[in-house]
PDB file of C-alpha atoms and ligand atoms in Angstrom:
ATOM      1  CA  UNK Q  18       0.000   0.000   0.000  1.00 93.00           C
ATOM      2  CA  UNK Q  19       3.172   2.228  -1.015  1.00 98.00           C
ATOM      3  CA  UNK Q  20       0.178   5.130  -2.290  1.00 98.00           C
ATOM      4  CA  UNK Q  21      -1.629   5.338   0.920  1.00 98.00           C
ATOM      5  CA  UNK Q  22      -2.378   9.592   1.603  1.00 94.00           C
ATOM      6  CA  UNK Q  23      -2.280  10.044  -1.920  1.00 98.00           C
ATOM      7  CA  UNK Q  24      -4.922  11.449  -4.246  1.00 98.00           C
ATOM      8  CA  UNK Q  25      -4.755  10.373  -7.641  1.00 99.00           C
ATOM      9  CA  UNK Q  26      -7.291  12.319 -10.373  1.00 99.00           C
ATOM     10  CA  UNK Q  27      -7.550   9.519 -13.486  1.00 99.00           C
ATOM     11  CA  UNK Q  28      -9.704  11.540 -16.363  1.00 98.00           C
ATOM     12  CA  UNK Q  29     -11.904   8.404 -18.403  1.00 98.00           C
ATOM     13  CA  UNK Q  30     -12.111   6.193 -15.376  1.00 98.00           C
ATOM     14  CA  UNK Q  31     -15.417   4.808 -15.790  1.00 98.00           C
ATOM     15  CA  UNK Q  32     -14.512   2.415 -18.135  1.00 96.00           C
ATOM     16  CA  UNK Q  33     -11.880   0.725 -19.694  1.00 97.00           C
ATOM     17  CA  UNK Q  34      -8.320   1.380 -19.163  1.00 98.00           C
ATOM     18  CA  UNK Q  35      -9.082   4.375 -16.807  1.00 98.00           C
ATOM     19  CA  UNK Q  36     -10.901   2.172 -14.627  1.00 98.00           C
ATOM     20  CA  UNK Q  37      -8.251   0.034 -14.694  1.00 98.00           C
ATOM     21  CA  UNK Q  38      -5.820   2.347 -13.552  1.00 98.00           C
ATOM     22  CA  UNK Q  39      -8.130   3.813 -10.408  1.00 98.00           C
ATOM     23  CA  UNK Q  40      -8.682  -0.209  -8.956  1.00 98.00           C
ATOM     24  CA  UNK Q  41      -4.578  -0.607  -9.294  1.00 98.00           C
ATOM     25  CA  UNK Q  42      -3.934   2.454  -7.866  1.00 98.00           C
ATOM     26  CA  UNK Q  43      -6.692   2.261  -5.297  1.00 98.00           C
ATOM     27  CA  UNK Q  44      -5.227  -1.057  -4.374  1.00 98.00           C
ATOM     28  CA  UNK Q  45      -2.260   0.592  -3.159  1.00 98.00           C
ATOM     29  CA  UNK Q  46      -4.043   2.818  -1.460  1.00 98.00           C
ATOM     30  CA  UNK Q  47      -4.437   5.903  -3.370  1.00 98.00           C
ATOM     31  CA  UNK Q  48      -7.738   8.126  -2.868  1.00 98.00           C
ATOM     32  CA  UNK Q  49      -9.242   8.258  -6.295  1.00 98.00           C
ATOM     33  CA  UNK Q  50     -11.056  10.943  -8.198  1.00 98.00           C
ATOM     34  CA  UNK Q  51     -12.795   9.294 -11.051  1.00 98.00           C
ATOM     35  CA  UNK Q  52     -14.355  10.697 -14.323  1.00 98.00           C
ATOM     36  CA  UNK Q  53     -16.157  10.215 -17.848  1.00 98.00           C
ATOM     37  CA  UNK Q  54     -19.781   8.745 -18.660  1.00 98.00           C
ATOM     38  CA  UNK Q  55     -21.948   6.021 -18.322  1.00 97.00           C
ATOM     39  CA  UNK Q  56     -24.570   4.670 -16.637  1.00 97.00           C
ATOM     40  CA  UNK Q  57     -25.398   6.189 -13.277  1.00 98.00           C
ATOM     41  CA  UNK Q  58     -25.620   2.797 -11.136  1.00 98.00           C
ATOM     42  CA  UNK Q  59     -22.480   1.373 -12.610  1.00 98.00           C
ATOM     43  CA  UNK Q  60     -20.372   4.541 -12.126  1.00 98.00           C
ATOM     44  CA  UNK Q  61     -21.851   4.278  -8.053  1.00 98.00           C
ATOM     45  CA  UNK Q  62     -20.730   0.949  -7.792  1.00 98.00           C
ATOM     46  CA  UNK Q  63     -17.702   1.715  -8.885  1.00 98.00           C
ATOM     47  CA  UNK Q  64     -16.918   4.779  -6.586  1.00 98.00           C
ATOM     48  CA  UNK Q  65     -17.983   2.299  -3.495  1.00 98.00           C
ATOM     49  CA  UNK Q  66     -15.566  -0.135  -4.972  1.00 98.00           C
ATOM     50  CA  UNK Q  67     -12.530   2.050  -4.496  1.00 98.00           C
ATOM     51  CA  UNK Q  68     -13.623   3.339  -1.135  1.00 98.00           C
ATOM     52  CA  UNK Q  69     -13.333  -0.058   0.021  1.00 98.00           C
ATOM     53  CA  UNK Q  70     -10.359  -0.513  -1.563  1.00 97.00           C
ATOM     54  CA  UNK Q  71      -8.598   2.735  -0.403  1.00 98.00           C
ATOM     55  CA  UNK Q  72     -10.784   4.166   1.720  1.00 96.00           C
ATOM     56  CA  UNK Q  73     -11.902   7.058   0.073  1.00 98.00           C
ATOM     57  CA  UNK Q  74     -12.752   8.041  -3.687  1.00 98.00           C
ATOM     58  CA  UNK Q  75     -15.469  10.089  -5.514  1.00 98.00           C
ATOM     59  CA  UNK Q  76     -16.809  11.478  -8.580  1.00 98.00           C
ATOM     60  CA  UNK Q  77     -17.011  13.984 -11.126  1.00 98.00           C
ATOM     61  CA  UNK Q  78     -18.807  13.962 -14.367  1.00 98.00           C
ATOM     62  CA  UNK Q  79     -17.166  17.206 -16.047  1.00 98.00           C
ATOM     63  CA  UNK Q  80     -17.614  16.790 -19.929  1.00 98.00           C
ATOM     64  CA  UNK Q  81     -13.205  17.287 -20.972  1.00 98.00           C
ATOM     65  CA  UNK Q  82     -14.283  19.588 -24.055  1.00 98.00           C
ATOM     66  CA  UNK Q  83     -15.190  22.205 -21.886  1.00 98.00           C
ATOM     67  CA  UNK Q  84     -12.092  24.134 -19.656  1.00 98.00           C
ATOM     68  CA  UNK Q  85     -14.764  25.244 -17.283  1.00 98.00           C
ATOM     69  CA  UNK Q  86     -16.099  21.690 -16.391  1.00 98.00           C
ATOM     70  CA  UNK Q  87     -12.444  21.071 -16.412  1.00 98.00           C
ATOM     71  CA  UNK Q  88     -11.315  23.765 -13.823  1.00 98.00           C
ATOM     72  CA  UNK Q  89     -14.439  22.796 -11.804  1.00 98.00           C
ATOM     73  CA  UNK Q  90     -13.344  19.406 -11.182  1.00 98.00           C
ATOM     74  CA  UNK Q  91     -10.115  20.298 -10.185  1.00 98.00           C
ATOM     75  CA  UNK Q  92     -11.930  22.592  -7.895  1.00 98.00           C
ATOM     76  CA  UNK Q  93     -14.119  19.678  -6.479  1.00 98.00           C
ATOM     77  CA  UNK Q  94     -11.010  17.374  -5.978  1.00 98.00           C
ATOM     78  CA  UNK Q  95      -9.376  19.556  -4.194  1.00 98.00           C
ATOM     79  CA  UNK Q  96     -12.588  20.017  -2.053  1.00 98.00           C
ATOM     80  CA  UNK Q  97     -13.778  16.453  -1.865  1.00 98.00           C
ATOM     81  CA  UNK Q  98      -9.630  14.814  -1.715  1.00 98.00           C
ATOM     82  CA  UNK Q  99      -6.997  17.086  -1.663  1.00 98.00           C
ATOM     83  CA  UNK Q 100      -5.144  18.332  -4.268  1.00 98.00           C
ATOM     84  CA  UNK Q 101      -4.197  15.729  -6.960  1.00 98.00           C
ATOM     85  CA  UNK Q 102      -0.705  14.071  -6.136  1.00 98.00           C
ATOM     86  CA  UNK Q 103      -0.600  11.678  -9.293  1.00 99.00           C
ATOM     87  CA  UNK Q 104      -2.785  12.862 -12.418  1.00 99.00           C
ATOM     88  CA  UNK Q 105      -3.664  10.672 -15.415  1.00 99.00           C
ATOM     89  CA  UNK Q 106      -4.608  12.269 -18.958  1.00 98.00           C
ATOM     90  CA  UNK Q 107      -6.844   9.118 -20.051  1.00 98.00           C
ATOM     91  CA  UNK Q 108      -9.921  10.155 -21.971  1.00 97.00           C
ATOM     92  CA  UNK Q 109     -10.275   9.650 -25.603  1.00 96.00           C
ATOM     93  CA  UNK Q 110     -12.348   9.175 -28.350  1.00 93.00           C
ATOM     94  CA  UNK Q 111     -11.545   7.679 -32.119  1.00 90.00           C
ATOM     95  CA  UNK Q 112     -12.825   8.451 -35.385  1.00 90.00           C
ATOM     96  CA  UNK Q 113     -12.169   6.625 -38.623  1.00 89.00           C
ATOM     97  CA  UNK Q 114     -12.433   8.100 -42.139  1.00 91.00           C
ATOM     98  CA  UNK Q 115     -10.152   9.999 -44.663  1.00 93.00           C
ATOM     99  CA  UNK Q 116      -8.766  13.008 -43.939  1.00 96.00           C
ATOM    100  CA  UNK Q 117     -10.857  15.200 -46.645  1.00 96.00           C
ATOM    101  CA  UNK Q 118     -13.929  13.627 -45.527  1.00 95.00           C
ATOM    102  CA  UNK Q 119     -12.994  13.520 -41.751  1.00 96.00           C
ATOM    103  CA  UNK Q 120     -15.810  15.609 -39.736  1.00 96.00           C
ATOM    104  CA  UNK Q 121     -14.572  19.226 -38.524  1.00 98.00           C
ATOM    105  CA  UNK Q 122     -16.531  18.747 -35.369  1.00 98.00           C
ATOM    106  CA  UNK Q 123     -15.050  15.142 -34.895  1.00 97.00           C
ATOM    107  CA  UNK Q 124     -11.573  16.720 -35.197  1.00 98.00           C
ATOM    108  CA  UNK Q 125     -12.057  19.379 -32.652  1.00 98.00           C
ATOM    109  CA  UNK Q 126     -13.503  16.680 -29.834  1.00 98.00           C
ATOM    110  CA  UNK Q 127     -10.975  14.388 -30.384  1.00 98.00           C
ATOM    111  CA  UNK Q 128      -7.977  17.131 -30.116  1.00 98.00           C
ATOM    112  CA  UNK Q 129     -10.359  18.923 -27.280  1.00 98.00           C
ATOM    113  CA  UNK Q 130     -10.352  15.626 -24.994  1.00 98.00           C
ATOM    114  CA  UNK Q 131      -7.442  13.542 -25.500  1.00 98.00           C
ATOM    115  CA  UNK Q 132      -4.944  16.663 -25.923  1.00 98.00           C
ATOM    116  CA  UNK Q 133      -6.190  20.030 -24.623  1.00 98.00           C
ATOM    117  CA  UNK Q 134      -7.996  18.645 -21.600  1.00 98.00           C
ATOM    118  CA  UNK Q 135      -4.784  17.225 -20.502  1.00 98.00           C
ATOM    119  CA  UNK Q 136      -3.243  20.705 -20.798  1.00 98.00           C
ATOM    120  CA  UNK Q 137      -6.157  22.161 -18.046  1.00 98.00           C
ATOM    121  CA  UNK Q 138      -5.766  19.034 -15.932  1.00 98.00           C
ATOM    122  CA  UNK Q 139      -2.035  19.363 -15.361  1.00 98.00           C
ATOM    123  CA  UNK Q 140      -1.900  23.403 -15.369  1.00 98.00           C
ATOM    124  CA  UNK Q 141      -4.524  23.530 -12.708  1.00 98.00           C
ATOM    125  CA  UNK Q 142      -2.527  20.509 -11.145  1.00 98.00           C
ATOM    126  CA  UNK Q 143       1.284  21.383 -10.984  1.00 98.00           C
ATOM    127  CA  UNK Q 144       1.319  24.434  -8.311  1.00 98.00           C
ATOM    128  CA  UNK Q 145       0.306  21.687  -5.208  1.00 98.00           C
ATOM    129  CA  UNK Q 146       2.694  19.255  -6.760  1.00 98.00           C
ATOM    130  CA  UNK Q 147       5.358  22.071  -7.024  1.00 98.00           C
ATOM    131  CA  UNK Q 148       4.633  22.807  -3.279  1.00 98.00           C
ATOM    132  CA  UNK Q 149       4.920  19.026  -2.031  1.00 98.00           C
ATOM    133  CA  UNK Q 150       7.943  18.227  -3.902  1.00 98.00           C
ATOM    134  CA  UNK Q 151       6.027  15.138  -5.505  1.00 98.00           C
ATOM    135  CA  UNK Q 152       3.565  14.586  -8.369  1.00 98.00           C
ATOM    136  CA  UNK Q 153       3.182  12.439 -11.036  1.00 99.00           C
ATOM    137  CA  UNK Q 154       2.002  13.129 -14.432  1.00 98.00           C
ATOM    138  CA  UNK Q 155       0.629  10.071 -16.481  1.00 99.00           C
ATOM    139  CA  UNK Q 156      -0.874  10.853 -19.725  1.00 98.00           C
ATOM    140  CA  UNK Q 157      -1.868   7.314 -21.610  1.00 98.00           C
ATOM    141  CA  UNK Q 158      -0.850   7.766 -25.720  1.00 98.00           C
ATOM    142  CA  UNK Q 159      -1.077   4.985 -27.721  1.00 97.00           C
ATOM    143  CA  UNK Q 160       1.404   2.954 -30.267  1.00 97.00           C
ATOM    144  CA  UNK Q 161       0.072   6.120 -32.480  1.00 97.00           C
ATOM    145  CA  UNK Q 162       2.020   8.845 -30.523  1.00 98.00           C
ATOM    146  CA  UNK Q 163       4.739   6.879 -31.962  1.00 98.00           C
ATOM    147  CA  UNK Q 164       3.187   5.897 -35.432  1.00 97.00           C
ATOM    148  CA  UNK Q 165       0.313   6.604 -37.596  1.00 95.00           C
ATOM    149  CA  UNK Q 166      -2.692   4.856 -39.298  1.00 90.00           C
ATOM    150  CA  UNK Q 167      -4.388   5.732 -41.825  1.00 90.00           C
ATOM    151  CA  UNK Q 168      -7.808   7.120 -41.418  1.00 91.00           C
ATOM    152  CA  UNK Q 169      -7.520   8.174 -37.887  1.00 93.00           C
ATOM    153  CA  UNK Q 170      -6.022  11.684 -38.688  1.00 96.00           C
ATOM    154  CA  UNK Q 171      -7.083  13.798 -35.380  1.00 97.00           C
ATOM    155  CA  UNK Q 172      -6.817  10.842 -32.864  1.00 96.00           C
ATOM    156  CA  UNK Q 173      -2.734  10.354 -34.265  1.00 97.00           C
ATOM    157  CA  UNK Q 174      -2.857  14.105 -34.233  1.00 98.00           C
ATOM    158  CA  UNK Q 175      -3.719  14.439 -30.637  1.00 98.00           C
ATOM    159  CA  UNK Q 176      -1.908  11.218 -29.467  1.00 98.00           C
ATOM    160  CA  UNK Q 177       1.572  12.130 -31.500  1.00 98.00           C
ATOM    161  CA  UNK Q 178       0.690  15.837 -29.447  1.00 98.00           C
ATOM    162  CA  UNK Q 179       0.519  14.492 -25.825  1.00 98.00           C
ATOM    163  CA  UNK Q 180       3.829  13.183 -26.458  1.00 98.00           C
ATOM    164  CA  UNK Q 181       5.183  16.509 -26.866  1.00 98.00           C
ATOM    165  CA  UNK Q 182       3.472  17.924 -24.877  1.00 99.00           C
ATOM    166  CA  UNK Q 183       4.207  15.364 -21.442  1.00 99.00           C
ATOM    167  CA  UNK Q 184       8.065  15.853 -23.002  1.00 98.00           C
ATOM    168  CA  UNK Q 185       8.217  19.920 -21.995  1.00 98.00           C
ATOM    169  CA  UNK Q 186       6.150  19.092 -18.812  1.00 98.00           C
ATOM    170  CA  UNK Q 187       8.965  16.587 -17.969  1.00 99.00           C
ATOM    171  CA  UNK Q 188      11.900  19.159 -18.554  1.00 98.00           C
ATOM    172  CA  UNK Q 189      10.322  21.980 -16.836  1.00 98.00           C
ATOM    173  CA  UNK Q 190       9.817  20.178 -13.530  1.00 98.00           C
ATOM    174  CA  UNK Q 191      12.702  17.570 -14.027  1.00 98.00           C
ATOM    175  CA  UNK Q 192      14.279  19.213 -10.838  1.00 98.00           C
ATOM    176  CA  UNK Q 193      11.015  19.486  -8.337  1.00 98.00           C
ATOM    177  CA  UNK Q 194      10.582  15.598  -7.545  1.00 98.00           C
ATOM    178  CA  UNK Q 195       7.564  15.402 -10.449  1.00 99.00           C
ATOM    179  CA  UNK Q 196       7.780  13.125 -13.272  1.00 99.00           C
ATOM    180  CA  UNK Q 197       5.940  13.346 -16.717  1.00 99.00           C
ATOM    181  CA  UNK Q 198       5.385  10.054 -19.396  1.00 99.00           C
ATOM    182  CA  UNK Q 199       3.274   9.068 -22.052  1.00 99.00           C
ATOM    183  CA  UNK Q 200       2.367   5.609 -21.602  1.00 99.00           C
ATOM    184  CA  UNK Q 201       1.518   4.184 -25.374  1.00 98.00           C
ATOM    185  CA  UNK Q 202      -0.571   0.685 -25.296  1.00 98.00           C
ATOM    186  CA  UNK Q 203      -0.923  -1.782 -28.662  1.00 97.00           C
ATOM    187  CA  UNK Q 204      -4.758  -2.532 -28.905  1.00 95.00           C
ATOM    188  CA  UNK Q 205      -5.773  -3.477 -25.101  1.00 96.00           C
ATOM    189  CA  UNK Q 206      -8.762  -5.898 -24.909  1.00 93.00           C
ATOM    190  CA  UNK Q 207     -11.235  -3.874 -23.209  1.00 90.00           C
ATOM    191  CA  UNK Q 208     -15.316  -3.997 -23.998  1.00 80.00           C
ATOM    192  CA  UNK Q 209     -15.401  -1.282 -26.604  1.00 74.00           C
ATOM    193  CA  UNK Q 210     -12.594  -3.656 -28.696  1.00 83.00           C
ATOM    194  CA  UNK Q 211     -14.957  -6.675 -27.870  1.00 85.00           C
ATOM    195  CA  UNK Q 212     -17.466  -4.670 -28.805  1.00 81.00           C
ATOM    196  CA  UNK Q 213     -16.798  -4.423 -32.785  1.00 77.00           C
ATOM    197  CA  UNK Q 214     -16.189  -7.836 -32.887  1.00 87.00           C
ATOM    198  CA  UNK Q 215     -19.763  -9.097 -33.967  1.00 88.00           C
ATOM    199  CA  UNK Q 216     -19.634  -6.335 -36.346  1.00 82.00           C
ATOM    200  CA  UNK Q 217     -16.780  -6.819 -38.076  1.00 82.00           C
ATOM    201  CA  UNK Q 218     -17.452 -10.425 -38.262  1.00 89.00           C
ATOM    202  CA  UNK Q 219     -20.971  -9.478 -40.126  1.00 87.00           C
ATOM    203  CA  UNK Q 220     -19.389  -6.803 -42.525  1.00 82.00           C
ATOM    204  CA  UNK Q 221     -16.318  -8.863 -43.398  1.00 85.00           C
ATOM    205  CA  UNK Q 222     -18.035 -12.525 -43.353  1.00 92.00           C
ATOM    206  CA  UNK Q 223     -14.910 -13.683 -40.891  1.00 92.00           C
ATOM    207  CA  UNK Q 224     -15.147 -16.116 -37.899  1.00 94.00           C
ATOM    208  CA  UNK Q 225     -14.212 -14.315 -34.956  1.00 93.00           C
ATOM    209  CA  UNK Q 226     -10.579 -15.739 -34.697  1.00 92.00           C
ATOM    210  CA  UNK Q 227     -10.142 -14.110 -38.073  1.00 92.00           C
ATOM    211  CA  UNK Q 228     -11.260 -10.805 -36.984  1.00 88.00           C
ATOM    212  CA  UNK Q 229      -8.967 -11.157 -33.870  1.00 91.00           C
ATOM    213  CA  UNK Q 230      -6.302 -12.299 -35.970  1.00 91.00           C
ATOM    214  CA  UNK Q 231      -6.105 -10.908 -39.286  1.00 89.00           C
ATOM    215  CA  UNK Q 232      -7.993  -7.490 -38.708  1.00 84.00           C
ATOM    216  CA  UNK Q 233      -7.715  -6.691 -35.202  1.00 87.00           C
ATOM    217  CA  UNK Q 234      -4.349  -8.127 -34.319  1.00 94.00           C
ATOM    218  CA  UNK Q 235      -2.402  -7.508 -38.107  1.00 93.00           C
ATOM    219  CA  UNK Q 236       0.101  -5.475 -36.822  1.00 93.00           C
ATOM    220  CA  UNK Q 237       0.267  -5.937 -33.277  1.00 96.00           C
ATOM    221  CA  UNK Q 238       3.438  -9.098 -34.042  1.00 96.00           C
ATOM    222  CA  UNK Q 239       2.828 -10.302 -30.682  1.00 96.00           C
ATOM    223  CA  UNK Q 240      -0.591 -11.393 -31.929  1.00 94.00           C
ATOM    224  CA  UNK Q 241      -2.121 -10.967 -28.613  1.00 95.00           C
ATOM    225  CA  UNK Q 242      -4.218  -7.879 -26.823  1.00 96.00           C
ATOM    226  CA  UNK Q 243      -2.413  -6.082 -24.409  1.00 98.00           C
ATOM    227  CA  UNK Q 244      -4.471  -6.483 -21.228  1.00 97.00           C
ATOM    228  CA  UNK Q 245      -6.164  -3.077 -19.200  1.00 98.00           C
ATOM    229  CA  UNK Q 246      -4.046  -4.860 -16.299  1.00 98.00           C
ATOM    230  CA  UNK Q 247      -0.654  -4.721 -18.082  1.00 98.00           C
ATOM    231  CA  UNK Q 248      -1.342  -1.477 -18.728  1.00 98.00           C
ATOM    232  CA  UNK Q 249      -2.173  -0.140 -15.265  1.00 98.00           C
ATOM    233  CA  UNK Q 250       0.407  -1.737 -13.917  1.00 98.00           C
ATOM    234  CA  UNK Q 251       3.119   0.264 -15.674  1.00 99.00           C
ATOM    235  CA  UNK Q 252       1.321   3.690 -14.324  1.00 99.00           C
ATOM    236  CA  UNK Q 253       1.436   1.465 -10.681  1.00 99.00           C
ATOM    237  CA  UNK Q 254       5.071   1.323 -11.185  1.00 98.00           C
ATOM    238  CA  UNK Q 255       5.579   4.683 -12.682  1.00 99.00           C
ATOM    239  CA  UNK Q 256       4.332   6.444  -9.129  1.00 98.00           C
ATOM    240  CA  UNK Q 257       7.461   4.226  -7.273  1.00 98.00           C
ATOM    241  CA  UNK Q 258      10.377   5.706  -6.149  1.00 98.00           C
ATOM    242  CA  UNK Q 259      12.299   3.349  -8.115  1.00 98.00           C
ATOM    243  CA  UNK Q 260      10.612   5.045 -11.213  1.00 98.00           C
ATOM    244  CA  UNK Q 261      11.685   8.632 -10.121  1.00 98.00           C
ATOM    245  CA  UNK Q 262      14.292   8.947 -12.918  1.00 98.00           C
ATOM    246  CA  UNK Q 263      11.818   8.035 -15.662  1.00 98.00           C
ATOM    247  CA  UNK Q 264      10.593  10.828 -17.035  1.00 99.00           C
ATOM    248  CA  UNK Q 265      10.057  12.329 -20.257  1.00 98.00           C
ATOM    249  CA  UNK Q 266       9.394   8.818 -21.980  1.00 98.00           C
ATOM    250  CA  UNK Q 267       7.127   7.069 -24.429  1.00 98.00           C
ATOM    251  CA  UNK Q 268       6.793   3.970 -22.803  1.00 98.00           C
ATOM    252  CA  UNK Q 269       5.610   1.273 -24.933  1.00 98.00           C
ATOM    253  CA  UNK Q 270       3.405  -1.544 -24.207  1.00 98.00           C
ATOM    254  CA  UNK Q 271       2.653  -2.820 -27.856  1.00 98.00           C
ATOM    255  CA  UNK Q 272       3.649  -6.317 -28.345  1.00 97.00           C
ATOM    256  CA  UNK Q 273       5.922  -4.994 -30.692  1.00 97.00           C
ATOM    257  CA  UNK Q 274       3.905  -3.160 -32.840  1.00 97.00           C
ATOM    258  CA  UNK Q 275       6.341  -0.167 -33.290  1.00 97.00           C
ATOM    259  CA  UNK Q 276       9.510  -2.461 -33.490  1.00 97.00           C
ATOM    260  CA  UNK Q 277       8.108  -2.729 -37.444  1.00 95.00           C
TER     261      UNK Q 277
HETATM  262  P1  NAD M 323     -13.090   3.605 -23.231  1.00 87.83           P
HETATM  263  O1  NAD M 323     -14.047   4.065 -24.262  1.00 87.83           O
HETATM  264  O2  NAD M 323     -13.353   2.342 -22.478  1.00 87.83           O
HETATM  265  O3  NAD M 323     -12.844   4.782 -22.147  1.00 87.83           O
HETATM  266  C1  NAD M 323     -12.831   6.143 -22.511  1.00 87.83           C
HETATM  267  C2  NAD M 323     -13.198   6.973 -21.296  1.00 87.83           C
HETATM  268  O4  NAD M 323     -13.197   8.361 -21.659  1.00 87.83           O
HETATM  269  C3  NAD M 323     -14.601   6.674 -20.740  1.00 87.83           C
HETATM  270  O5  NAD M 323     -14.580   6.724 -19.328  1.00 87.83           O
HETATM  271  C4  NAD M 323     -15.445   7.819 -21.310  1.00 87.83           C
HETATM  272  O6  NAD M 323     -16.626   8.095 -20.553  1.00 87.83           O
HETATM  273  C5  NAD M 323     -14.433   8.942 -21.228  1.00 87.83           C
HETATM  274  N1  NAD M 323     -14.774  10.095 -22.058  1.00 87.83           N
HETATM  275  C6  NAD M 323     -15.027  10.134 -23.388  1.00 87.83           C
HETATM  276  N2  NAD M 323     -15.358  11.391 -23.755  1.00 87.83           N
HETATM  277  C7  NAD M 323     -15.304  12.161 -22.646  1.00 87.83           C
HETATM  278  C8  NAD M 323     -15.536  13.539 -22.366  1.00 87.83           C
HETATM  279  N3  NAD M 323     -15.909  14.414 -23.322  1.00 87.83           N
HETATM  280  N4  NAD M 323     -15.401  13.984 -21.094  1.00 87.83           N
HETATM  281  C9  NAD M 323     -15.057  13.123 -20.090  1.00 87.83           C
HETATM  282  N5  NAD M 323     -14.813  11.814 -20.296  1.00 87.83           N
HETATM  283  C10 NAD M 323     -14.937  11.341 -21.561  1.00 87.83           C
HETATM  284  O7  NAD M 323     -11.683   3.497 -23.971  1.00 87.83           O
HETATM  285  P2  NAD M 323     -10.274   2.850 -23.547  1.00 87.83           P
HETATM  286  O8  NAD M 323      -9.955   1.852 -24.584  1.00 87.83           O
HETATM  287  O9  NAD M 323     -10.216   2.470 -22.132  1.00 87.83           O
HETATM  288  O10 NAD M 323      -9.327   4.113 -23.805  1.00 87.83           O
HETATM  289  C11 NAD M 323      -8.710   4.862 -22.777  1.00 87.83           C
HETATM  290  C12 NAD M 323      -7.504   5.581 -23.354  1.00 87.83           C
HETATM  291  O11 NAD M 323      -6.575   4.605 -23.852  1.00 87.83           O
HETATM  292  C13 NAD M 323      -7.822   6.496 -24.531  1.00 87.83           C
HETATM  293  O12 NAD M 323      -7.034   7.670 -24.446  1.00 87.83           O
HETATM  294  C14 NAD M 323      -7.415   5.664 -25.726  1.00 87.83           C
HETATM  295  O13 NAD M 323      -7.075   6.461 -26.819  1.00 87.83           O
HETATM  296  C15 NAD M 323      -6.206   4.946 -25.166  1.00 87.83           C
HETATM  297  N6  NAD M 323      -5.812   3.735 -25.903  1.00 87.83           N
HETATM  298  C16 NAD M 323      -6.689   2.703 -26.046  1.00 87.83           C
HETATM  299  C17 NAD M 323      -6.275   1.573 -26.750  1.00 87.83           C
HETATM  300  C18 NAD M 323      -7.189   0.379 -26.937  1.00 87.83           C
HETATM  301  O14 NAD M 323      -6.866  -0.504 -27.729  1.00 87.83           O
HETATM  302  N7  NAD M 323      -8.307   0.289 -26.241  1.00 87.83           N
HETATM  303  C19 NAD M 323      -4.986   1.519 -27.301  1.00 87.83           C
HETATM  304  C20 NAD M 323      -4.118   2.600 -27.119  1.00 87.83           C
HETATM  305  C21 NAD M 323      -4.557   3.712 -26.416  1.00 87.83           C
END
């Protein structure tokens, strides 16, 4: 229980990944602040979850394209748990089709929540981290902060951007005892992957094993789905004192997809 007195803030924690990160962090005892949609009952259940786990842990349903939901939250943390000692960019949204057909509105959501809402998170978090000495910044990229696919023009925008941006977070507090890294997952199995399999198998007449395999899974060499656990264990690690030189990185977790 190495994070017990500390309040992590996880943006996208009500499902997926993001919830993956507040149960491994709650299991060592951090205080969580979780956000994003869903269904009312389910996001309850999960909040009581993490109290038992940590003790304490609540909610906040600010929408990440807007900077005054944003700043309110940060507000309400502070309020409900402190200020923030570990912060994790999560949230994100995809969107497939060419770039001269791509949706303008699509683009500006997808740069609005997975890149400029981690901007407002960390600026409104760094002064209490500054103060304590401590903080760490975990934004979660993807194997396209690194590389690109076609079709997905704003979310490799955005992704390729938090790298940059968690790189000049990184050198300006490299001295003040706060770290900064992008972590950048392969396709994770979590529902919304699960999710498109029935689909896919419809549109493209394939059993699943071929979707896995041959569409899901055609670049990823390992030719297995990094699991939500593998990744949250990485941002676990990350908030160790072992991990306090590690900063700055792109710190992949892609069965080898960007060793191509
Ligand atoms: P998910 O859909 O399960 O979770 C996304 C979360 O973001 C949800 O909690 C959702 O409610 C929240 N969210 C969406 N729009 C929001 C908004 N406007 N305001 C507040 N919250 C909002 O997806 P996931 O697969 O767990 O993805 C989490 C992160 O991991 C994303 O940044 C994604 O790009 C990244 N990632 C996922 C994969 C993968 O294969 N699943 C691979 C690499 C990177």
């Amino acid at each position: 229980m190495f994070l017990q007195g500390k309040i992590a803030l996880i943006t996208g924690s009500t499902s997926g990944i993001g919830l993956g990160y507040a149960r491994a962090l709650a299991a060592q005892g951090a205080h969580i602040m979780i956000n994003g949609f869903g269904d009312e009952s389910d996001i309850n259940a999960y909040v009581e979850e993490l109290k038992q786990q940590s003790g304490d842990a609540a909610y906040c349903g600010a929408d990440l394209t807007r900077p005054s939901e944003i700043r309110d939250m940060m507000s309400y943390c502070q309020e409900r748990l402190g200020a923030p000692d570990i912060v994790i960019n999560n949230a994100g949204i995809q969107n497939v089709a060419p770039v001269d057909e791509f949706p303008e509105e699509k683009w500006d959501e997808i740069i609005a929540i997975i890149l400029s809402s981690a901007f407002h998170v960390t600026k409104a978090a760094l002064p209490a981290m500054k103060e304590r000495g401590w903080g760490r910044i975990i934004n979660t990229g993807s194997m396209h902060s690194l590389v690109a696919s076609p079709y997905k023009s704003a979310y490799n925008a955005a992704k390729h951007g938090i790298s940059g941006f968690t790189k000049t977070i990184a050198l300006e507090v490299a001295e003040q005892g706060i770290t900064a890294n992008t972590i950048c997952p392969g396709y994770v199995w979590t529902p919304l992957v699960e999710g498109q399999i029935p689909d896919t198998m419809k549109t493209r007449g394939l059993t699943r094993d071929k979707v896995i395999n041959d569409v899901l899974l055609a670049n990823q060499p390992a030719k297995k789905f990094v699991t939500i656990e593998q990744v949250a264990a990485m941002a676990v690690y990350l908030c160790r004192e072992e991990a306090a030189i590690i900063t700055g990185s792109d710190i992949k977790i892609d069965g080898g997809w960007t060793a191509q």
